[in-house]
Coordinates of C-alpha atoms in Angstrom, one line a residue:
Chain A
M1 CA 0.1 -0.1 -0.3
S2 CA 1.6 3.9 -0.9
A3 CA 2.5 5.9 1.7
V4 CA 0.8 8.2 4.3
C5 CA 0.7 11.0 2.8
L6 CA -1.8 13.8 5.1
R7 CA -2.7 12.6 8.2
T8 CA -4.5 15.3 11.3
E9 CA -4.7 13.8 14.3
Q10 CA -7.5 15.6 16.4
L11 CA -7.4 18.6 14.4
R12 CA -9.2 21.5 16.2
K13 CA -9.8 24.9 15.1
H14 CA -12.3 27.3 17.4
Y15 CA -13.5 30.6 17.5
G16 CA -14.4 31.4 20.8
G17 CA -17.3 28.8 21.6
L18 CA -17.7 28.2 17.9
R19 CA -16.0 24.6 16.9
A20 CA -15.3 25.3 13.0
V21 CA -13.0 21.8 13.3
D22 CA -13.8 19.5 16.3
G23 CA -11.4 16.9 15.9
V24 CA -11.1 15.9 12.7
D25 CA -8.4 12.4 12.4
L26 CA -8.0 12.1 8.6
E27 CA -5.8 9.8 6.8
V28 CA -5.4 10.0 3.8
R29 CA -2.8 7.9 1.1
Q30 CA -0.1 9.1 -1.7
G31 CA -1.6 9.1 -4.6
E32 CA -5.9 8.9 -3.3
R33 CA -8.3 11.5 -4.8
R34 CA -10.0 12.3 -1.3
A35 CA -13.2 14.9 -1.6
I36 CA -14.5 16.5 1.3
I37 CA -18.3 17.2 1.7
G38 CA -20.9 18.2 4.1
P39 CA -23.6 21.2 4.1
N40 CA -22.5 24.9 4.4
G41 CA -20.9 25.6 7.4
A42 CA -19.3 22.2 8.0
G43 CA -15.5 23.2 8.8
K44 CA -14.7 22.0 5.3
T45 CA -13.1 25.7 3.6
T46 CA -11.7 25.7 7.5
L47 CA -10.2 22.6 7.6
F48 CA -8.2 23.9 4.3
H49 CA -7.1 26.7 6.0
L50 CA -5.8 24.6 8.9
L51 CA -3.8 22.8 6.5
S52 CA -2.0 25.2 4.2
G53 CA -1.6 27.2 7.0
E54 CA -3.1 29.9 6.7
V55 CA -4.7 30.1 9.9
P56 CA -3.6 28.4 13.1
A57 CA -4.8 25.3 15.0
T58 CA -6.4 25.5 18.1
A59 CA -5.4 21.7 19.2
G60 CA -4.0 18.7 17.0
R61 CA -1.8 17.9 14.6
I62 CA -1.1 17.9 10.9
L63 CA 1.8 15.2 9.2
L64 CA 2.9 15.4 6.6
F65 CA 4.4 12.6 5.2
G66 CA 5.5 12.2 8.7
Q67 CA 6.8 15.0 9.1
D68 CA 4.8 17.5 11.6
I69 CA 3.6 20.5 9.8
T70 CA 1.5 21.8 12.7
H71 CA 3.2 24.7 13.0
L72 CA 5.1 25.6 10.2
P73 CA 4.1 28.8 8.2
S74 CA 2.3 28.6 4.6
Y75 CA 5.4 29.5 2.4
R76 CA 7.2 26.6 4.3
R77 CA 4.2 24.2 3.9
T78 CA 4.4 24.9 0.5
A79 CA 7.7 24.8 -0.1
L80 CA 7.3 21.3 1.7
G81 CA 4.6 20.4 -1.2
I82 CA 1.1 21.3 -0.2
G83 CA -0.5 23.9 -2.7
R84 CA -4.3 25.0 -2.7
T85 CA -6.7 27.2 -5.1
Y86 CA -9.4 29.0 -3.7
Q87 CA -13.2 29.2 -3.5
V88 CA -13.2 32.6 -4.4
T89 CA -11.2 32.7 -6.6
N90 CA -8.1 34.9 -5.7
L91 CA -5.7 35.5 -8.4
F92 CA -3.5 39.2 -8.8
P93 CA -5.9 40.7 -10.5
R94 CA -4.0 43.9 -11.9
L95 CA -1.2 41.6 -13.3
T96 CA -1.2 39.5 -17.0
V97 CA -1.9 35.9 -17.1
L98 CA 2.0 34.9 -18.1
E99 CA 2.8 37.6 -15.0
N100 CA 0.1 35.0 -12.8
A101 CA 2.4 32.2 -13.8
L102 CA 5.4 33.8 -13.4
L103 CA 4.9 34.5 -9.8
A104 CA 4.1 31.2 -9.1
A105 CA 6.8 29.1 -11.0
F106 CA 9.3 31.8 -9.2
G107 CA 7.9 30.8 -5.7
L108 CA 10.2 27.8 -4.9
R109 CA 12.9 28.6 -7.1
R110 CA 16.0 30.7 -5.5
E111 CA 15.5 33.0 -8.3
K112 CA 12.8 35.0 -6.6
Y113 CA 15.0 37.4 -5.2
D114 CA 16.9 38.2 -7.4
P115 CA 16.5 41.7 -8.2
F116 CA 18.1 42.8 -11.6
R117 CA 17.4 40.0 -14.1
A118 CA 14.5 40.5 -16.3
A119 CA 11.5 38.1 -14.8
W120 CA 11.0 36.9 -18.9
Q121 CA 15.2 36.2 -19.0
H122 CA 14.7 32.9 -16.4
R123 CA 14.2 30.6 -18.9
Q124 CA 13.1 27.6 -16.5
A125 CA 10.5 29.8 -14.8
L126 CA 9.6 30.6 -18.2
E127 CA 9.3 27.2 -19.5
D128 CA 7.4 26.1 -16.4
A129 CA 4.7 29.1 -16.7
R130 CA 4.4 28.2 -20.7
R131 CA 4.4 24.4 -20.1
L132 CA 1.4 25.1 -17.7
L133 CA -0.4 27.3 -19.3
E134 CA -0.3 25.5 -22.4
E135 CA -1.7 22.4 -21.1
F136 CA -4.4 24.9 -19.8
G137 CA -5.7 26.5 -23.2
L138 CA -4.1 29.8 -21.6
W139 CA -0.9 30.6 -23.3
E140 CA -2.5 32.0 -26.1
K141 CA -3.9 34.9 -23.7
R142 CA -0.7 35.4 -21.5
D143 CA -0.5 38.9 -21.9
W144 CA -4.4 39.3 -21.0
P145 CA -5.0 40.9 -17.5
I146 CA -6.9 38.5 -15.5
G147 CA -10.3 41.0 -15.9
S148 CA -10.8 39.9 -19.4
L149 CA -10.9 36.3 -18.4
S150 CA -13.9 34.6 -18.0
Y151 CA -14.8 33.4 -14.8
G152 CA -13.9 29.6 -15.9
E153 CA -11.1 30.2 -17.2
Q154 CA -9.6 32.6 -14.3
R155 CA -10.8 28.9 -12.4
Q156 CA -8.6 26.8 -14.6
L157 CA -5.6 30.1 -14.0
E158 CA -6.2 29.1 -9.7
I159 CA -5.3 25.8 -10.3
V160 CA -1.8 26.4 -12.8
L161 CA -0.7 28.7 -9.8
A162 CA -1.7 25.4 -7.3
L163 CA 0.6 23.2 -10.1
A164 CA 3.7 25.5 -10.9
G165 CA 5.3 24.2 -7.1
R166 CA 4.8 20.5 -8.3
P167 CA 2.5 20.2 -4.8
R168 CA 2.7 16.4 -3.7
L169 CA -0.5 17.2 -1.6
L170 CA -2.9 19.4 -3.7
L171 CA -6.4 20.7 -1.5
L172 CA -8.9 22.0 -4.7
D173 CA -11.6 24.5 -2.5
E174 CA -14.8 24.7 -4.9
P175 CA -12.8 24.1 -8.0
T176 CA -16.0 24.3 -9.7
A177 CA -18.4 26.4 -8.0
G178 CA -20.0 29.2 -10.0
L179 CA -19.1 27.3 -13.5
S180 CA -21.6 26.3 -16.7
P181 CA -22.1 23.0 -16.7
A182 CA -20.4 22.7 -20.4
E183 CA -17.1 24.4 -17.9
T184 CA -17.5 21.9 -14.9
Q185 CA -16.8 19.2 -16.9
V186 CA -13.6 20.9 -18.7
V187 CA -12.2 21.2 -14.9
T188 CA -13.3 17.6 -13.9
R189 CA -11.6 16.1 -17.0
L190 CA -8.6 18.0 -16.0
V191 CA -9.0 17.3 -12.0
A192 CA -9.2 13.2 -12.6
G193 CA -6.5 13.8 -15.5
L194 CA -3.7 15.1 -13.3
D195 CA -0.4 13.0 -12.5
P196 CA -1.5 10.1 -10.1
Q197 CA 1.5 11.3 -8.1
I198 CA -0.7 14.0 -6.9
T199 CA -2.6 12.8 -4.0
V200 CA -5.8 15.6 -4.4
L201 CA -8.5 17.0 -1.2
L202 CA -11.2 18.1 -3.3
I203 CA -14.5 20.0 -1.8
E204 CA -17.1 19.7 -3.6
H205 CA -20.9 20.9 -3.4
D206 CA -21.4 19.0 -6.8
M207 CA -22.3 15.3 -6.1
D208 CA -21.5 14.1 -9.3
V209 CA -18.2 16.1 -10.0
A210 CA -16.9 14.9 -6.3
F211 CA -17.9 10.8 -7.3
Q212 CA -16.7 11.3 -10.5
V213 CA -13.0 12.5 -9.4
A214 CA -13.0 10.6 -5.9
Q215 CA -12.5 7.5 -4.8
R216 CA -13.2 7.7 -1.5
V217 CA -15.5 10.9 0.6
T218 CA -15.2 12.0 3.9
V219 CA -18.2 14.0 5.1
L220 CA -18.0 16.4 7.3
H221 CA -21.0 17.5 9.7
F222 CA -20.8 20.6 12.6
G223 CA -16.7 20.6 12.5
R224 CA -16.6 16.2 12.8
V225 CA -16.3 13.6 10.9
L226 CA -19.8 12.5 10.1
A227 CA -18.9 9.2 8.1
E228 CA -16.1 8.2 5.5
G229 CA -16.0 5.8 3.2
T230 CA -15.6 4.5 -0.5
V231 CA -18.5 6.7 -3.1
D232 CA -20.6 3.9 -2.8
E233 CA -20.7 3.9 1.2
V234 CA -20.8 7.3 1.6
R235 CA -24.2 7.4 -0.7
G236 CA -26.1 4.7 0.7
N237 CA -25.1 5.8 4.3
P238 CA -28.9 7.1 5.8
E239 CA -27.2 9.4 8.0
V240 CA -25.2 11.4 5.1
Q241 CA -28.7 11.6 3.3
A242 CA -30.5 12.8 6.3
I243 CA -28.1 15.3 6.3
Y244 CA -28.1 16.1 2.5
L245 CA -32.3 15.7 2.5
G246 CA -32.6 17.9 5.0
V247 CA -34.4 15.0 7.1
G248 CA -32.0 14.8 10.4
E249 CA -31.7 18.6 10.1
L250 CA -31.4 20.0 14.0
Chain B
M1 CA 11.2 48.5 -30.3
G2 CA 12.8 51.5 -32.8
L3 CA 10.6 54.0 -31.5
R4 CA 11.5 53.0 -27.9
W5 CA 15.0 53.7 -28.7
L6 CA 14.5 56.9 -30.5
G7 CA 12.7 58.2 -27.4
W8 CA 15.4 57.2 -25.1
A9 CA 18.1 58.6 -27.6
V10 CA 16.0 61.9 -28.0
V11 CA 15.2 62.3 -23.8
A12 CA 19.3 61.5 -23.0
A13 CA 19.7 64.2 -26.3
V14 CA 17.9 66.5 -24.1
A15 CA 18.9 66.0 -20.4
L16 CA 23.1 66.6 -22.3
A17 CA 21.8 69.7 -23.4
L18 CA 19.5 71.3 -20.8
P19 CA 22.6 72.9 -18.9
Q20 CA 24.0 74.1 -21.9
V21 CA 20.6 75.9 -23.9
L22 CA 18.8 77.0 -20.2
P23 CA 19.4 79.3 -18.3
L24 CA 21.2 78.6 -15.1
Y25 CA 17.7 79.1 -13.0
F26 CA 15.9 76.0 -15.2
T27 CA 19.3 73.7 -14.8
H28 CA 18.8 74.5 -11.1
L29 CA 14.8 73.2 -11.1
V30 CA 15.6 70.2 -13.8
L31 CA 18.7 69.5 -10.8
L32 CA 15.9 69.3 -7.9
T33 CA 13.3 67.5 -9.9
M34 CA 15.8 64.9 -10.6
I35 CA 16.8 64.9 -6.5
Y36 CA 13.3 64.9 -5.2
G37 CA 12.5 62.5 -8.6
L38 CA 14.9 59.3 -7.3
S39 CA 13.3 59.8 -3.4
A40 CA 9.9 59.9 -5.3
M41 CA 11.1 56.9 -7.4
S42 CA 12.6 54.7 -4.4
L43 CA 9.1 55.9 -2.3
D44 CA 6.9 54.6 -5.3
L45 CA 8.6 51.2 -4.9
L46 CA 7.0 50.7 -1.6
A47 CA 3.7 52.8 -2.1
G48 CA 3.2 51.6 -6.2
Y49 CA 4.7 48.7 -6.6
T50 CA 4.3 46.9 -3.0
G51 CA 1.2 48.9 -1.9
L52 CA 3.0 50.1 1.3
T53 CA 2.1 53.8 1.4
S54 CA 5.0 55.1 3.9
F55 CA 4.1 58.5 5.4
G56 CA 7.7 59.1 6.6
H57 CA 9.9 58.8 3.4
A58 CA 12.1 62.2 4.1
A59 CA 13.2 60.9 7.6
Y60 CA 15.8 58.4 5.1
F61 CA 15.8 61.4 2.8
G62 CA 16.7 63.6 5.5
A63 CA 18.5 61.2 7.5
A64 CA 21.5 61.1 5.2
A65 CA 21.1 64.5 4.4
Y66 CA 21.7 65.5 8.0
T67 CA 24.7 62.6 7.8
V68 CA 26.7 64.2 5.1
G69 CA 25.8 67.2 7.2
I70 CA 27.0 66.2 10.4
L71 CA 29.8 64.4 9.5
T72 CA 31.2 67.2 6.7
T73 CA 30.6 70.7 9.1
Q74 CA 31.5 69.2 12.2
H75 CA 34.0 66.4 11.6
R76 CA 35.8 67.7 8.7
V77 CA 34.8 64.5 6.7
P78 CA 35.9 64.5 2.8
P79 CA 33.0 64.3 0.3
A80 CA 34.0 61.1 -0.9
L81 CA 33.7 59.3 1.9
A82 CA 30.7 61.4 3.6
F83 CA 28.8 60.9 0.3
P84 CA 28.2 56.7 0.7
A85 CA 27.9 57.4 4.4
G86 CA 24.8 59.3 4.1
V87 CA 23.9 56.2 2.0
A88 CA 24.9 54.1 4.2
A89 CA 22.9 55.8 7.3
A90 CA 19.8 56.2 5.3
A91 CA 19.9 52.1 4.8
A92 CA 20.6 51.5 9.0
L93 CA 18.1 53.7 9.4
A94 CA 15.8 51.9 6.8
A95 CA 16.6 48.3 8.4
V96 CA 15.8 49.7 12.0
Y97 CA 12.5 51.5 11.1
G98 CA 11.7 48.6 9.3
L99 CA 11.3 45.7 11.3
L100 CA 8.4 48.3 13.2
A101 CA 6.7 49.4 10.1
T102 CA 6.6 46.3 7.9
R103 CA 5.3 44.6 11.1
A104 CA 1.6 45.9 9.5
V105 CA 0.1 46.6 6.5
G106 CA -2.8 49.1 4.6
V107 CA -3.5 52.4 6.7
Y108 CA -1.8 50.7 10.0
F109 CA 1.9 50.7 7.9
L110 CA 0.7 53.9 6.6
I111 CA 0.6 55.6 10.6
I112 CA 3.8 53.6 12.1
T113 CA 5.7 55.6 9.6
L114 CA 4.0 58.7 10.2
A115 CA 5.2 58.0 13.5
L116 CA 8.4 57.1 12.7
G117 CA 9.1 60.4 10.2
M118 CA 8.2 62.4 12.6
G119 CA 10.0 61.3 16.0
T120 CA 12.5 61.6 13.5
W121 CA 12.0 65.2 13.0
G122 CA 11.7 65.8 16.5
L123 CA 15.4 64.4 16.6
A124 CA 16.9 66.7 13.9
Y125 CA 14.6 69.4 15.8
R126 CA 15.3 69.5 19.2
W127 CA 19.0 67.5 19.6
S128 CA 21.1 71.0 19.2
S129 CA 24.2 70.3 19.7
V130 CA 24.7 67.7 17.3
T131 CA 21.6 69.2 14.5
G132 CA 22.1 72.2 15.0
G133 CA 17.8 72.7 15.9
D134 CA 15.7 75.0 14.3
N135 CA 19.4 76.6 12.1
G136 CA 19.9 73.8 10.5
L137 CA 23.7 72.9 8.9
P138 CA 24.9 75.6 7.1
G139 CA 28.3 75.2 5.5
I140 CA 28.0 72.3 3.4
P141 CA 31.2 71.7 1.0
P142 CA 30.8 71.6 -2.3
L143 CA 30.4 67.5 -4.2
E144 CA 34.3 67.1 -4.5
L145 CA 34.8 63.9 -5.5
G146 CA 38.4 63.9 -6.4
L147 CA 37.3 63.9 -10.1
P148 CA 40.3 65.7 -12.1
W149 CA 37.4 68.4 -12.9
S150 CA 35.4 71.3 -10.5
T151 CA 32.0 70.1 -9.0
S152 CA 32.0 74.3 -8.3
D153 CA 31.3 74.7 -11.8
P154 CA 26.9 74.2 -12.0
K155 CA 27.2 72.9 -15.1
H156 CA 29.4 70.0 -14.3
L157 CA 27.7 69.5 -10.8
Y158 CA 24.8 68.8 -13.2
Y159 CA 26.3 66.0 -14.9
L160 CA 27.8 64.1 -12.5
I161 CA 23.8 64.6 -10.8
L162 CA 22.8 63.0 -13.8
V163 CA 24.8 60.5 -14.1
I164 CA 24.7 59.6 -10.1
F165 CA 20.7 59.6 -11.2
C166 CA 20.6 57.7 -14.3
L167 CA 22.8 54.8 -12.6
A168 CA 20.1 54.9 -9.8
A169 CA 17.3 55.0 -11.8
F170 CA 18.5 52.0 -14.1
L171 CA 19.2 49.6 -10.9
L172 CA 15.5 50.7 -10.0
Y173 CA 14.3 49.7 -13.8
R174 CA 16.0 47.2 -13.4
L175 CA 14.6 45.7 -10.3
V176 CA 11.0 46.5 -11.0
R177 CA 11.0 44.6 -13.9
S178 CA 13.0 41.1 -11.7
P179 CA 11.2 38.5 -9.9
F180 CA 12.1 40.3 -6.9
G181 CA 9.8 42.9 -8.4
L182 CA 7.2 40.7 -9.9
S183 CA 6.7 39.9 -6.1
L184 CA 6.3 43.0 -4.9
R185 CA 3.3 43.0 -7.2
G186 CA 2.3 39.7 -6.2
I187 CA 2.2 40.5 -2.9
R188 CA 0.4 43.9 -3.5
E189 CA -2.4 42.2 -5.2
S190 CA -2.8 39.4 -3.1
E191 CA -0.1 38.7 0.0
G192 CA -2.0 35.4 1.2
R193 CA -2.3 33.7 -2.3
M194 CA 1.8 35.2 -2.1
R195 CA 2.0 33.3 1.2
M196 CA 0.6 30.2 -0.6
L197 CA 2.9 30.3 -3.7
G198 CA 6.0 30.1 -0.9
Y199 CA 7.2 33.5 -0.5
N200 CA 8.0 34.4 2.7
T201 CA 6.0 38.1 1.9
W202 CA 7.2 39.8 5.0
L203 CA 10.9 39.5 3.6
H204 CA 10.3 40.2 0.6
R205 CA 8.1 43.9 2.2
Y206 CA 10.8 44.3 4.7
V207 CA 13.9 43.9 1.3
A208 CA 11.8 46.9 -0.5
F209 CA 11.4 49.3 2.8
V210 CA 15.3 49.5 3.0
V211 CA 16.0 49.3 -0.7
A212 CA 13.0 52.1 -1.1
G213 CA 14.5 54.0 2.2
T214 CA 18.4 53.8 0.5
F215 CA 17.5 55.1 -2.7
A216 CA 15.8 58.2 -0.9
G217 CA 19.1 58.3 0.9
L218 CA 20.5 58.4 -1.8
A219 CA 18.5 61.3 -3.2
G220 CA 19.3 63.0 0.2
S221 CA 23.4 62.9 0.2
L222 CA 23.0 64.6 -2.9
Y223 CA 20.7 67.2 -1.7
A224 CA 22.4 68.0 0.9
F225 CA 25.8 68.3 -1.8
Y226 CA 23.3 70.9 -4.1
N227 CA 22.0 72.5 -1.2
R228 CA 24.5 73.0 0.8
F229 CA 22.9 73.2 3.9
V230 CA 20.1 71.1 5.9
S231 CA 16.9 71.8 7.8
P232 CA 14.5 70.2 9.7
P233 CA 11.7 71.3 6.7
D234 CA 13.8 68.7 4.9
L235 CA 12.9 65.6 7.2
H236 CA 9.3 67.2 8.0
I237 CA 6.2 65.6 7.8
A238 CA 5.4 68.0 4.8
A239 CA 7.9 66.6 2.6
S240 CA 6.8 63.1 3.4
A241 CA 3.4 64.4 2.0
E242 CA 4.8 66.1 -1.3
A243 CA 7.1 62.8 -1.9
V244 CA 3.7 60.6 -1.8
L245 CA 1.7 63.9 -3.7
M246 CA 4.7 63.2 -5.9
V247 CA 4.3 59.3 -6.4
I248 CA 0.5 60.1 -7.4
L249 CA 1.0 62.6 -9.4
G250 CA 3.2 61.3 -11.6
G251 CA 1.4 58.1 -11.1
A252 CA 1.9 54.8 -8.7
G253 CA 2.8 51.8 -9.9
T254 CA 4.7 53.7 -12.6
L255 CA 8.6 54.1 -12.4
F256 CA 9.3 57.3 -14.2
G257 CA 6.2 58.6 -13.2
P258 CA 7.2 59.9 -9.6
L259 CA 10.3 62.0 -11.9
V260 CA 7.7 63.7 -13.3
G261 CA 5.1 64.2 -10.5
A262 CA 8.6 65.8 -8.9
G263 CA 8.7 68.1 -11.6
I264 CA 5.3 69.5 -11.5
V265 CA 5.7 69.9 -8.0
V266 CA 8.8 71.9 -8.1
F267 CA 8.0 73.9 -11.2
L268 CA 4.9 74.6 -9.7
R269 CA 6.5 75.6 -6.4
N270 CA 9.1 77.9 -8.1
L271 CA 7.4 79.5 -10.9
V272 CA 3.6 80.2 -9.5
S273 CA 5.4 81.5 -6.4
A274 CA 7.4 84.1 -8.2
Y275 CA 3.7 85.7 -8.6
T276 CA 1.7 84.4 -5.8
H277 CA 1.9 83.2 -2.6
R278 CA -0.4 80.8 -2.7
W279 CA 1.3 78.3 -4.9
M280 CA -0.1 75.9 -2.5
L281 CA -3.5 76.5 -3.5
I282 CA -2.0 76.1 -7.6
L283 CA -1.3 72.8 -6.4
G284 CA -4.0 71.5 -4.7
V285 CA -6.3 72.1 -7.3
V286 CA -3.3 70.6 -10.1
F287 CA -3.5 67.8 -7.8
V288 CA -7.3 67.7 -7.7
L289 CA -8.0 67.1 -11.4
T290 CA -5.2 64.4 -11.7
V291 CA -7.6 62.6 -9.5
M292 CA -9.9 63.4 -11.2
Y293 CA -9.4 62.5 -14.4
A294 CA -6.6 60.8 -14.4
P295 CA -6.5 58.8 -11.0
Q296 CA -3.6 56.2 -12.6
G297 CA -1.7 59.6 -12.9
V298 CA 0.0 61.5 -15.2
A299 CA 2.5 58.9 -16.9
G300 CA -0.3 56.5 -16.5
G301 CA -2.4 58.5 -18.3
A302 CA -0.2 59.8 -21.0
R303 CA 0.5 56.1 -20.7
A304 CA -3.6 55.2 -21.8
L305 CA -3.9 57.6 -24.4
W306 CA -1.0 56.4 -26.3
A307 CA -2.0 53.0 -26.5
R308 CA -5.4 54.7 -27.5
W309 CA -3.6 56.8 -29.7
R310 CA -1.9 53.2 -31.5
G311 CA -5.3 51.7 -32.1
R312 CA -5.3 48.6 -29.7
A313 CA -7.4 48.4 -26.7
V314 CA -5.5 48.6 -23.3
T315 CA -7.5 45.7 -21.9
P316 CA -9.2 43.2 -24.1
P317 CA -13.1 42.8 -23.8
V318 CA -14.2 42.1 -20.3
A319 CA -16.3 39.3 -19.3
G320 CA -19.4 39.9 -19.5
P321 CA -21.7 40.5 -16.0
G322 CA -22.9 37.7 -13.7
K323 CA -19.8 36.1 -13.3
E324 CA -19.0 37.2 -9.6
P325 CA -18.1 33.6 -7.7
V326 CA -20.8 31.8 -6.1
A327 CA -19.2 31.3 -3.0
E328 CA -21.3 28.7 -1.5
R329 CA -24.2 26.8 -3.5

């Protein structure tokens, strides 16, 4: 069996009395595609913030390939192989598509400190940016400002930025939110076609997408793991059905 | 491309011919424009590129100028040593102040830099035994660097300052196009995303702060030797505000915009004040008109006009409405 990529132990995030993430134990193996689902306010995005280091944990531990990263700042976690996208598009709006991709390509390179040579003269970073933009069909629009891209293209650029650092663990926060059905299909295929070595954690509201991409599903509810299993197991779980059909609501 | 080189050639020719053609007084105003322009360009590195508006930038300019003044008038240090010492003093001050200021961003950053700038002014004003207090430090010698020609000739001094200015502008030009410069613009747009891409964003902001202070110090050293006199108004809050004004007038986030802004302020102050004491009123009107009709500043506005004249849209058509991200479905 493949190595454990990510493990959390009793991970918690409390905001005063609100327990956004309330003792989550996760174990995700390398190369696994895991969907995180759950109703609004279940703590899915907060869990991602904890994993990426953008929000400090109240308690618990996070292990990436066995290394404790609980207290590392987010840029150190990126260097260790975590990449993420955001639920609300988080790009560099006044820069061009290529500049966005270049920033991502420089992120883990020492050349990011170079104050003298022009950015586009750094062949390797430029090559990385070009390869990813071509793969996502954005190279033709490299000189466009972000605001001129369609929303679907912006969502794809989100994934480009996250992939530029060659992550071992990719956190995708609702990559298809707000997309048209056709665009959703494009992004779903992209995610399904990612390098199988990359471990993917995916927050998704669209059950069809989640079930297409992921082998296993974790259901969060009020900050806790309500159920975890294969797609079919979770589908058949009466508690999960109750939450999503609104029967067992508090 | 050919047009761009032609443009640079024209600028170079004009810059070289200026002191031969113009009356001495106008050469003097052009020199002041270069000196204040360099300071404003360094501030733009923070305000325009990194998104950190400093309201205490005169502190580094003034620290360099005072260092030159104190070393040359009280310790008889030769100009060739005092000049780099002034720059080093500004860099050191920025390195210390930066540790305090870069802990914050946005309006808090602005307030901290304002307070630090006021404190530095207070030091210059009150520490009379060293700084001469209200009287300032007169009698700074001319910038004799041991060159084969004398810089007491104003034309020679003009060329010396022009060369130093061009070197500094070249370094800043390279910096804003480099990966480091790109990272500063990224931090301005979304610091959180930058951290997630692997950047230690605090380090980048701090380095930008120290670099900006160092270049302001270079301008301050030049100023001390050119003006031959330093006094508290040189690092007063009003001087800091004026630097911000130059950046906004010329165009924040464009390298040479602040130079244009500096030119507008210097020429307005000196030419209009010959006719009326209320030159500040004129400057205010210019400022309001700029903000209303060319919010990207003179350079930003000119760039947009140029693009329109060339017949190509500045930006491709913007995506239609109704494509706002949906928070949760």
